[in-house]
Coordinates of C-alpha atoms in Angstrom, one line a residue:
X662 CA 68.3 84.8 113.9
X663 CA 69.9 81.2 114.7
X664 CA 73.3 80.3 115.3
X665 CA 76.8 83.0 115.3
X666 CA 77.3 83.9 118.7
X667 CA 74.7 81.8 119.9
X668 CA 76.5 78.6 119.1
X669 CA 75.5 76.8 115.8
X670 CA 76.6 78.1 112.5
X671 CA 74.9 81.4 111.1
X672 CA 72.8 82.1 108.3
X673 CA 74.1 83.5 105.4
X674 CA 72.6 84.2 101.5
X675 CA 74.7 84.8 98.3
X676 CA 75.0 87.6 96.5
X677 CA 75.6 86.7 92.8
X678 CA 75.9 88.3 89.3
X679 CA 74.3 87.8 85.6
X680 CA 77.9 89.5 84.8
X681 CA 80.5 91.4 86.4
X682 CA 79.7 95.0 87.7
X683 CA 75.9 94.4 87.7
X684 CA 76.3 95.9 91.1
X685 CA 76.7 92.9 93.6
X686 CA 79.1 95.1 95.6
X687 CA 76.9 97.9 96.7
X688 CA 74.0 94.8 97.3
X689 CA 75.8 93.2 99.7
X690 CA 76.7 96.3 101.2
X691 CA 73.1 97.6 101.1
X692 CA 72.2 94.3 103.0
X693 CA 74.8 94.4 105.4
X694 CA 73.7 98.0 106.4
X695 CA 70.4 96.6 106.4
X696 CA 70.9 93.7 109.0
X697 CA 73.0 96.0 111.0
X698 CA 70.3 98.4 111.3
X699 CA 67.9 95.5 112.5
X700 CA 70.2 94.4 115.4
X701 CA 71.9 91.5 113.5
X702 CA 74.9 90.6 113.9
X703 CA 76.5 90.8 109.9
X704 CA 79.7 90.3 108.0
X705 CA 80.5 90.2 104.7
X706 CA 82.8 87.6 102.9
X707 CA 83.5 87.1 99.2
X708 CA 86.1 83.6 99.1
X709 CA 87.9 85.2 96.0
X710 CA 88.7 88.6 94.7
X711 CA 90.5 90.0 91.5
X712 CA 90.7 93.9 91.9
X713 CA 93.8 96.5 92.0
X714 CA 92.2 98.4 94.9
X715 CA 93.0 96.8 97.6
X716 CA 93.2 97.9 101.7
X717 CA 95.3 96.7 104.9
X718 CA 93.5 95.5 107.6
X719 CA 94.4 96.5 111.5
X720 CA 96.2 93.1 111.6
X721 CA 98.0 93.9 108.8
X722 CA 96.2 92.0 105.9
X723 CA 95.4 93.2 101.9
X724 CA 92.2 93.0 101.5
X725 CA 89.9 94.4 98.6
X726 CA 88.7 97.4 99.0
X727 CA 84.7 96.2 98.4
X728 CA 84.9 93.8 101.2
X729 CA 86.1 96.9 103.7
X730 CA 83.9 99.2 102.8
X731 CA 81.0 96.0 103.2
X732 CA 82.8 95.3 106.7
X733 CA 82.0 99.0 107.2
X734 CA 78.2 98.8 106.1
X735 CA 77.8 95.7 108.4
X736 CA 79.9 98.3 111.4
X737 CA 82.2 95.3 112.2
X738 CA 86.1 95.5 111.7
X739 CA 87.4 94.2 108.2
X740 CA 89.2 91.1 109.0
X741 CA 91.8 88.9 106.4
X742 CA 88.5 86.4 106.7
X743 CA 86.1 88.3 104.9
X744 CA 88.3 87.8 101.5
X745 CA 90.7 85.1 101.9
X746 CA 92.7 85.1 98.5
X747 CA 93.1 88.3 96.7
X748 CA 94.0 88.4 93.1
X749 CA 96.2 91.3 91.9
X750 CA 96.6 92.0 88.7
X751 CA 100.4 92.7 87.3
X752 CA 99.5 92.3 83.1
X753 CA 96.7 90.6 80.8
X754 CA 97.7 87.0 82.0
X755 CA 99.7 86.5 85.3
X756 CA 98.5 88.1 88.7
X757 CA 100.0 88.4 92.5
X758 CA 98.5 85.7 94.5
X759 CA 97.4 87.4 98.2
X760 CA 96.5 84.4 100.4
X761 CA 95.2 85.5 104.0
X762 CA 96.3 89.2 103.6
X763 CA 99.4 88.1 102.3
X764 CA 101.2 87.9 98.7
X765 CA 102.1 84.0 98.0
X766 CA 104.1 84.4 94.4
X767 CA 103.0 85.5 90.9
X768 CA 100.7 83.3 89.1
X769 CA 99.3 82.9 85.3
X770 CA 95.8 82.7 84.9
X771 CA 96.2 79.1 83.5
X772 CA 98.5 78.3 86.5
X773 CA 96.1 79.3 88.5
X774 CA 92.7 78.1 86.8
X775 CA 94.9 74.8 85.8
X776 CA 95.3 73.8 90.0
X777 CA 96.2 76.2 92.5
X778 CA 92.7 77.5 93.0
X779 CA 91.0 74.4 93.7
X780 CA 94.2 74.3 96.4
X781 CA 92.5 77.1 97.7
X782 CA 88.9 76.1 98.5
X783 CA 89.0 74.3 101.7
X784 CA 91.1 77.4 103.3
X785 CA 88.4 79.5 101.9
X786 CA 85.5 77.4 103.0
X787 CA 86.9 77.6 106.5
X788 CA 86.9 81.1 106.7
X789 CA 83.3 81.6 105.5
X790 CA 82.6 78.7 108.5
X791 CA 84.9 80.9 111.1
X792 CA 82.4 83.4 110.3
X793 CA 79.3 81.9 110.5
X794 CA 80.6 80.6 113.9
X795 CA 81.0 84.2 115.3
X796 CA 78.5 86.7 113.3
X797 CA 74.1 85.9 112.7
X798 CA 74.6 86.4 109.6
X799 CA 77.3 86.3 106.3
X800 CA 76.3 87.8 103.0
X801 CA 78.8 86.3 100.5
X802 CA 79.3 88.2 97.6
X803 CA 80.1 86.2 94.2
X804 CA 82.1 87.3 91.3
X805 CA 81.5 87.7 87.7
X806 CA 78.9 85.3 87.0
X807 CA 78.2 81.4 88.7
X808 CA 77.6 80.1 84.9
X809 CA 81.3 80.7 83.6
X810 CA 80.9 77.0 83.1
X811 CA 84.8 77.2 82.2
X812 CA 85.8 77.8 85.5
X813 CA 82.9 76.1 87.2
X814 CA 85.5 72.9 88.2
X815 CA 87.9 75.3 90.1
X816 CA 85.4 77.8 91.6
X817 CA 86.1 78.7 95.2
X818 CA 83.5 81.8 94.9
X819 CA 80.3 81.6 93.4
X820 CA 78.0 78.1 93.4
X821 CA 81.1 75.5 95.4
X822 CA 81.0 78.5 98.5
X823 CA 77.0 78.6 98.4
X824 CA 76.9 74.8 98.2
X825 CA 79.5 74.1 100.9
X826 CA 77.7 76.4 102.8
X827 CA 73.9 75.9 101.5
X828 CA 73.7 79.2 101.4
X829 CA 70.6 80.5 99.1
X830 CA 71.6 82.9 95.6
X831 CA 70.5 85.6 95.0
X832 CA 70.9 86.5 91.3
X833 CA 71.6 90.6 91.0
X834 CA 71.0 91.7 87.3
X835 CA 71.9 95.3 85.7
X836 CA 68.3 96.3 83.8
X837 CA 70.1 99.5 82.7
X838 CA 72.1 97.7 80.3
X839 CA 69.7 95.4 78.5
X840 CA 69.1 92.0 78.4
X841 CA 68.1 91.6 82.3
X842 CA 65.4 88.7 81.6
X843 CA 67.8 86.7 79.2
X844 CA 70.7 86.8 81.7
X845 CA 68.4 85.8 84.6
X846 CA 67.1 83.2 82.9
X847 CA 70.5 82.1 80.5
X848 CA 72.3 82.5 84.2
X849 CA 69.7 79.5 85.6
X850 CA 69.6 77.5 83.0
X851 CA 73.4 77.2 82.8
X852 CA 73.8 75.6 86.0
X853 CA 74.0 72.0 87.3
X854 CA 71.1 70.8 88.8
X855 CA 72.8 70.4 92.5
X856 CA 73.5 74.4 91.7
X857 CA 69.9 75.5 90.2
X858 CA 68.4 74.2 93.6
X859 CA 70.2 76.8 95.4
X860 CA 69.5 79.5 93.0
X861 CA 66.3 81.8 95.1
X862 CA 65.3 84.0 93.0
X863 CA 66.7 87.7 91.2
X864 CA 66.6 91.2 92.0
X865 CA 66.7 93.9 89.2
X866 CA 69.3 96.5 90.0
X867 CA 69.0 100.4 88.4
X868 CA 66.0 100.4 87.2
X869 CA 64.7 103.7 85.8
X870 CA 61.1 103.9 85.3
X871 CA 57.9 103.0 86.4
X872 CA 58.3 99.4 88.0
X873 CA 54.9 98.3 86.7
X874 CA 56.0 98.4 83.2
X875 CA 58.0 95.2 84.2
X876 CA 55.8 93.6 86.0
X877 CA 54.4 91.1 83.0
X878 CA 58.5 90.2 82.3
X879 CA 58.8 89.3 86.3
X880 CA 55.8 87.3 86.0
X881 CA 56.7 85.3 82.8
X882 CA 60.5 85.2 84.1
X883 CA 58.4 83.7 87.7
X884 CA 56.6 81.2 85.3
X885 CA 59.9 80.3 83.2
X886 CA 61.9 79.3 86.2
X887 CA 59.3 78.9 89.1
X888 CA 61.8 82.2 91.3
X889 CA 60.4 85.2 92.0
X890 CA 62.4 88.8 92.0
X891 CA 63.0 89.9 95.7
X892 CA 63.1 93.6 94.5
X893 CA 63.6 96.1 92.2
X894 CA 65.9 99.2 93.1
X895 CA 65.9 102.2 90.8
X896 CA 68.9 103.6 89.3
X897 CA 70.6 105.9 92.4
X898 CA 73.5 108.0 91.8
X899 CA 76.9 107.9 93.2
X900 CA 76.6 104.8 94.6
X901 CA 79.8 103.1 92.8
X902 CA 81.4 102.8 96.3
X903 CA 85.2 101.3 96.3
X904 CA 84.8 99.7 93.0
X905 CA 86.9 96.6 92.0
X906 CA 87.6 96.6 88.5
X907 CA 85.3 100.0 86.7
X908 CA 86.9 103.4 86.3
X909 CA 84.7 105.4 88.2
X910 CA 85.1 107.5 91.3
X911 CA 82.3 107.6 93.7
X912 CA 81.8 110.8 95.8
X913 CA 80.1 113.8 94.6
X914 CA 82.1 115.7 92.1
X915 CA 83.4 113.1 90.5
X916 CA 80.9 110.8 89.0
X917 CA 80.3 111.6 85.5
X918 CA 76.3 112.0 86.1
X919 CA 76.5 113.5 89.1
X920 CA 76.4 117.4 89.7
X921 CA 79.6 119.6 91.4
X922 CA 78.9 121.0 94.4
X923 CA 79.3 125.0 94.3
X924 CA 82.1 126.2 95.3
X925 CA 83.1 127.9 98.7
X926 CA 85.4 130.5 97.7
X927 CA 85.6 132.1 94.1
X928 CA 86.8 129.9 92.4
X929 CA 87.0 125.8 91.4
X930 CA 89.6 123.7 91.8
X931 CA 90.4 121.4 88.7
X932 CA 92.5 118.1 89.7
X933 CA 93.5 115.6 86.9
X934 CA 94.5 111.8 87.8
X935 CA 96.9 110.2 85.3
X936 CA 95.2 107.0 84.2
X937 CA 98.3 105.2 84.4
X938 CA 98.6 101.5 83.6
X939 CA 97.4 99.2 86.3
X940 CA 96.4 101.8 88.3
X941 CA 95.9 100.8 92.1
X942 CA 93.4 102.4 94.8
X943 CA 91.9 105.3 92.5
X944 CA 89.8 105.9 95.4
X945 CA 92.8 107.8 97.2
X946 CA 90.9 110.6 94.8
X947 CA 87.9 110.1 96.1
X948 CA 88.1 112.4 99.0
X949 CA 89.2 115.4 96.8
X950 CA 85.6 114.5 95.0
X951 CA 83.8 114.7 98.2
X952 CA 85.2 118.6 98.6
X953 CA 82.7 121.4 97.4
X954 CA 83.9 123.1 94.1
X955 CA 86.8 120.2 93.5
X956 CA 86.5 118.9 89.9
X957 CA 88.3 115.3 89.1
X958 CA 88.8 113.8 86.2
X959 CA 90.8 111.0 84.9
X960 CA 93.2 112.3 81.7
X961 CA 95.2 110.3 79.6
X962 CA 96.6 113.0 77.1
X963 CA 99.6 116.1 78.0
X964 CA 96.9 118.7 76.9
X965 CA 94.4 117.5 79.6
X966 CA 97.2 119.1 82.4
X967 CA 96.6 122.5 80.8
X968 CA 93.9 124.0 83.2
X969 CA 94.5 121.6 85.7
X970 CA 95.4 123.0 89.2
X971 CA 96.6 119.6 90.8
X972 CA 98.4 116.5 88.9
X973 CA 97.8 113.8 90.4
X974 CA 100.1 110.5 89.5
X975 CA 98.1 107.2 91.5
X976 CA 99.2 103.8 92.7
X977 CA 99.7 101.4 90.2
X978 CA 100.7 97.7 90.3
X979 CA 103.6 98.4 87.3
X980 CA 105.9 101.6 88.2
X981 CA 107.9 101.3 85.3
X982 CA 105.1 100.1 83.0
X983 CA 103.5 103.5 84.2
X984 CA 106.8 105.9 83.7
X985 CA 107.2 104.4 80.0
X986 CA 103.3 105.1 79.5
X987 CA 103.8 108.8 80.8
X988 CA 106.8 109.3 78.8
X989 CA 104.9 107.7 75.3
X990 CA 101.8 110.1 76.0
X991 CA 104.3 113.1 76.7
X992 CA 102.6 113.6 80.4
X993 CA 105.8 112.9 81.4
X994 CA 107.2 116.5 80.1
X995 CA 103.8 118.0 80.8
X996 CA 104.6 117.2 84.3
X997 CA 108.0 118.3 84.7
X998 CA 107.3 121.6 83.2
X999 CA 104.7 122.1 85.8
X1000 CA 106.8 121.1 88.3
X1001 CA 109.4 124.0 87.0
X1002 CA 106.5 126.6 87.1
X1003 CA 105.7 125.8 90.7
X1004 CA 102.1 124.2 90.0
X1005 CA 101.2 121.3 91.9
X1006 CA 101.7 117.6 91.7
X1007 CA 101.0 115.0 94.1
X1008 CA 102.4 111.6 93.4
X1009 CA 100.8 108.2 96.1
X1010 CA 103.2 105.2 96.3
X1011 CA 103.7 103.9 92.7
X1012 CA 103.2 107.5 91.6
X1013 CA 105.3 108.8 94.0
X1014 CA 107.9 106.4 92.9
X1015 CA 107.6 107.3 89.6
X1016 CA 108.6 111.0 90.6
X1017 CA 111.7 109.3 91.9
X1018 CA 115.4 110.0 90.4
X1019 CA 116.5 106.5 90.3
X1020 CA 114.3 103.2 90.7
X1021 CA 115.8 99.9 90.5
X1022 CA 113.1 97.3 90.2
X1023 CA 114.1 93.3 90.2
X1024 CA 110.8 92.4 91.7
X1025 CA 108.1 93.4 89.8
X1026 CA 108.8 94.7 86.2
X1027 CA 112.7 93.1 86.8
X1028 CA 113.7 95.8 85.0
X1029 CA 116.9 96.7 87.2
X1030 CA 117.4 100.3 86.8
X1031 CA 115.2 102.7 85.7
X1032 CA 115.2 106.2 85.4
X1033 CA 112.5 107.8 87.3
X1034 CA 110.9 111.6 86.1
X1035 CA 113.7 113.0 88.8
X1036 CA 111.4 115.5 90.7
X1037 CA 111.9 114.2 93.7
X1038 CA 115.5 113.4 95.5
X1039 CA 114.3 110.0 96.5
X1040 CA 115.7 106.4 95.1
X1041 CA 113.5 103.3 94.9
X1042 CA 114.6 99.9 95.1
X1043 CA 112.1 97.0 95.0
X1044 CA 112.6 94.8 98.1
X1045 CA 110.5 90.8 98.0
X1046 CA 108.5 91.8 100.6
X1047 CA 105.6 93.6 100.7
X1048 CA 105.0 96.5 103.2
X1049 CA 101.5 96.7 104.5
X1050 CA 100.9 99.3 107.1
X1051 CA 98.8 101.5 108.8
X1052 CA 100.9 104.6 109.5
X1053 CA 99.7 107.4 111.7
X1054 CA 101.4 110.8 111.0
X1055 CA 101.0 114.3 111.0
X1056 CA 101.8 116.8 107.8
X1057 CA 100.9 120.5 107.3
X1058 CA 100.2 120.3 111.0
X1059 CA 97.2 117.8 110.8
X1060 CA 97.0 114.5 111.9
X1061 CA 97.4 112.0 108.9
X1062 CA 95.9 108.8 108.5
X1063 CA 96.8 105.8 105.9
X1064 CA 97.7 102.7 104.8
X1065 CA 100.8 101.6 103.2
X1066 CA 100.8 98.4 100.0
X1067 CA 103.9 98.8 98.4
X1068 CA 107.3 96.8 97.3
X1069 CA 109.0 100.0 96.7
X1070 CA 111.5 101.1 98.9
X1071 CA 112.3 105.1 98.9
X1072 CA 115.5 106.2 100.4
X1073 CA 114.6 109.9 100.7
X1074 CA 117.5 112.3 100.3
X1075 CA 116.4 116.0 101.0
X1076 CA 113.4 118.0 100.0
X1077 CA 111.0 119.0 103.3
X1078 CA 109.5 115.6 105.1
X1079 CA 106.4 114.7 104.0
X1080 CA 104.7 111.9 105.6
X1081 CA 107.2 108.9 104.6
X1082 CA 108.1 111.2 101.4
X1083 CA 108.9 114.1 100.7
X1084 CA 107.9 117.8 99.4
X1085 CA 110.1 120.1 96.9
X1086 CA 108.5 123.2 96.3
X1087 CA 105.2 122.3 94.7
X1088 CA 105.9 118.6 94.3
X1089 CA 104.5 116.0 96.9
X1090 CA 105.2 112.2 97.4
X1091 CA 103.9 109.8 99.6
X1092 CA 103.4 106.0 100.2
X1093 CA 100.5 106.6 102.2
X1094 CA 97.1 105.5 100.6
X1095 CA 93.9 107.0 102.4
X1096 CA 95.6 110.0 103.8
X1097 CA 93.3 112.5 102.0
X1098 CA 90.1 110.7 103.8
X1099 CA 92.2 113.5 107.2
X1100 CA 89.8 115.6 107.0
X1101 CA 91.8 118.6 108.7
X1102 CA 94.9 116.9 106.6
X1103 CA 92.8 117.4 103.3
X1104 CA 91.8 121.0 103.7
X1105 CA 95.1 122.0 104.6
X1106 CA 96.8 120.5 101.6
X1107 CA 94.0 121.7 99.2
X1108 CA 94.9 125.1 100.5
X1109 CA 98.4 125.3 99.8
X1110 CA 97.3 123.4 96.0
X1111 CA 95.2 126.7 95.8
X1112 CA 97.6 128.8 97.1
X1113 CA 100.6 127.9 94.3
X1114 CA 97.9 127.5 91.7
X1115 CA 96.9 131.2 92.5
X1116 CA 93.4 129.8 93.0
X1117 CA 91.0 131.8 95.1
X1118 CA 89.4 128.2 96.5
X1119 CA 88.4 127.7 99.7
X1120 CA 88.4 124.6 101.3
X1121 CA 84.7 124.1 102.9
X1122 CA 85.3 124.2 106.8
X1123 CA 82.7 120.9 107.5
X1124 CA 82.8 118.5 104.6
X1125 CA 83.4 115.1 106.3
X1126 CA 85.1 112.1 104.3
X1127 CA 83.3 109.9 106.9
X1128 CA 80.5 110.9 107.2
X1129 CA 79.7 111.1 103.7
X1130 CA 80.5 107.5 103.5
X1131 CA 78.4 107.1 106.3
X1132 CA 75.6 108.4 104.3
X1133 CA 76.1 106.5 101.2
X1134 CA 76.3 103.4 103.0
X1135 CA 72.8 104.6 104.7
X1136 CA 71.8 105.1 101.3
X1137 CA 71.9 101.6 100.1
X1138 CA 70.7 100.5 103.4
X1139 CA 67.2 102.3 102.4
X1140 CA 67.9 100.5 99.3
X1141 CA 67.0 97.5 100.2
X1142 CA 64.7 98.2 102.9
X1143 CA 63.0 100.4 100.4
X1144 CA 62.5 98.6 97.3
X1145 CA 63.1 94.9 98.3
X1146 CA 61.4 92.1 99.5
X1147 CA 63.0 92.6 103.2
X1148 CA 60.9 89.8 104.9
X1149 CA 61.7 87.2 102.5
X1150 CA 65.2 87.6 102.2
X1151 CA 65.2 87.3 105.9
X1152 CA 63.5 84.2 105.6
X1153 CA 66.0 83.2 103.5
X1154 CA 69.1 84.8 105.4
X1155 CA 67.5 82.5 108.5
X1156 CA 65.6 79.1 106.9
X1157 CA 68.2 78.1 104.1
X1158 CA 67.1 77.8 100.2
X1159 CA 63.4 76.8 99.6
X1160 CA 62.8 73.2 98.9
X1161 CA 61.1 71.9 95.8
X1162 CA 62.7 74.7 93.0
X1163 CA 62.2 73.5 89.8
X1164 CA 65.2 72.7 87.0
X1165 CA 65.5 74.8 84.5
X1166 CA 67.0 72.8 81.3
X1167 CA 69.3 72.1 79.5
X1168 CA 71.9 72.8 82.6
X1169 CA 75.5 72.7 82.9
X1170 CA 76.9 71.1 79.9

């Protein structure tokens, strides 16, 4: 493997989309774990990233969550390099602009389309280069698709990063939903000539079937274009790890086609996640999912708290947006009689700050004051800066791990100390994201959830957050090994794009 820490620049390949979610995440993971696994020396990058979930970095720098848990399939430390400018989203047409793990202002999209991203592409470029001078290898991960030819001017993440770079594409399709062979081909054909010669070849993503039923469409698409498809990989559940934009929750339990694991005492434990508005680091949840006989689910509607044994209230990038939403939908009520029958509720940073008395907000929703749902003695004030942390605690007696993206401020005023929040009776806040991946932490909190619930659940004694994510990411390692064309995307990773592709017409417009 040339260059990295042998002096020249490293190889690298891109990992782009026929549309968004077609699964270019979990690819670029898969490869990274790959590589790893062969003694290279990998690390992930993706120049530009629009997503809600979001994590903080050792130095201190917001990151999205995909590029972490990538960082964590190549076993390398996620870094502000790997995704230089983060897009958060605040409403349908203006979004935080986090530049080098750090917020830069509020921006429309037409702001931003109109100039400041095409500010951003030589910052970006030279972080993909920083990495190429110190890892083998750098698997960039595109986003939506490289033939938006709107936005194809002021990309700084799709074909302009694989062309700075010459970086090969790899063009990831979702045959699950129809259409694969048209968007391969539609995706190709879109592009400008300087961009087509980059483009490698596809790979077919959840497949479910017998693969030679598709061999005549890869042969014509082969003959169409003059690319071949490096691989097919079947459908595999649960493999939705730290999704950007999707709904979805990714550990056993909790993915809709997936099966609950039996309990280990008598009884379930049913926990209900208000879908708030711009809801932020849903994965918080996902380490309740990874517990045998815990059943999540996302709710939107007062009856859904009925059965529930825990309420959970998430993150979200509008706490006052989200209080008015809970209040419309009556889960505002719902909760608060809970709350006055003793049954548990857990509110994480916005949430938390929802369950606030008082918030007064002239940062993000500049609403000033704002009554909170007053089951917690805590006051919120929005401050300009952002806090990004990563606290180290203990709670319940357990060592607490998490990370802290917030502009809230909570002046806590009673209630028993919990974490940076606080507990009354069976009520719970906290700013800290990640703090249920504790393991010891986790099944200590589930128990008293059980216990005020009147529950007879049993936290299992060995379920590991981390090694399960081990596992998953092993998972789409054997992915690729598995069911792709391993030598020659190593001989692209390591020789550059192939010479002599042919253009497919009519190209960009």
């Amino acid at each position: 493997m040339r260059g990295g820490s042998g002096g020249g620049p490293g190889g690298g390949l891109m990992v782009a989309g026929t549309t968004s979610d077609a699964g270019k995440s979990v690819v670029t993971a898969g490869i990274c774990r790959w590589l790893v696994r062969k003694g290279i020396k990998v690390a992930p990058f993706k120049g530009q990233n629009m997503s809600l979930n979001s994590f903080v970095t050792r130095e201190g720098a917001e990151i999205g969550r995909a590029q972490a848990m990538q960082a964590q399939a190549a076993r390398v430390e996620p870094t502000a390099l790997m995704n230089p400018v983060l897009l958060k989203p605040g409403g349908d047409r203006s979004s935080q602009v986090v530049l080098m793990g750090k917020p830069v202002g509020e921006m429309s999209a037409r702001g931003y389309h109109g100039g400041r991203q095409r500010e951003l592409y030589e910052p970006v470029v030279a972080c993909l280069e920083e990495l190429r001078g110190t890892y083998d290898a750098v698997i960039c991960e595109g986003a939506g698709s490289p033939a938006e030819i709107n936005l194809r001017r002021t990309d700084i993440v799709n074909m302009a990063i694989a062309r700075a770079a010459r970086f090969p594409v790899v063009v990831v399709g979702d045959i699950d939903r129809g259409g694969v062979f048209a968007q391969f081909f539609g995706t190709t054909a879109l592009l400008a000539p300087e961009d087509q010669e980059l483009v490698a070849g596809y790979l077919v993503n959840k497949f479910r079937g017998d693969v030679t039923l598709l061999t005549p469409g890869l042969d014509m698409l082969k003959g169409l274009t003059g690319r071949p498809t490096f691989g097919v990989l079947p459908y595999a559940h649960g493999l939705g790890i730290d999704e950007e934009d999707g709904l979805r929750v990714s550990l056993r339990g909790a993915v809709r086609e997936s099966e609950v694991a039996p309990p280990v005492g008598e009884d379930v434990l049913r926990v209900a996640v208000c879908a708030v508005p711009l809801m932020s680091n849903f994965t918080d949840v996902d380490a309740l999912a990874a517990e045998p006989g815990v059943v999540v689910r996302f709710v939107d509607r007062a009856e859904e708290l009925v059965d529930a044994d825990l309420v959970v209230v998430p993150g979200t990038r509008g706490t006052v947006k989200a209080l008015a939403w809970l209040r419309e939908r009556g889960l505002a009520d719902a909760i608060g009689r809970r709350a006055a029958e003793g049954r548990p509720v857990l509110g994480i940073c916005g949430g938390f700050q929802a369950l606030a008395e008082r918030i007064v907000d002239d940062v993000e929703s500049r609403a000033g004051e704002v009554a909170g749902l007053g089951l917690l003695p805590v006051d919120v004030r929005f401050a300009p800066e952002k806090t990004l942390a990563r606290p180290v605690g203990e709670a319940l007696g357990e060592r607490v791990e998490g990370y802290e993206i917030h502009h809230g401020v909570a002046d806590v005023r009673g209630g028993e100390p919990f974490l940076d929040g606080c507990r009354v009776g069976a009520v719970w806040g906290t700013h800290w994201h990640g703090s249920l991946e504790s393991d010891g932490f986790r099944r200590a909190f589930l128990r008293e959830v059980a216990a005020a619930a009147g529950r007879r659940f049993v936290p299992a004694p060995d379920t590991s957050f981390g090694a399960l994510r081990e596992e998953q990411l092993d998972r789409l390692g054997d992915l690729i090994e598995e069911h792709a064309d391993t030598d020659a995307l190593l001989r692209l990773i390591e020789q550059g794009p192939r010479a002599g592709l042919p253009f497919v017409p009519p190209g960009a417009p």
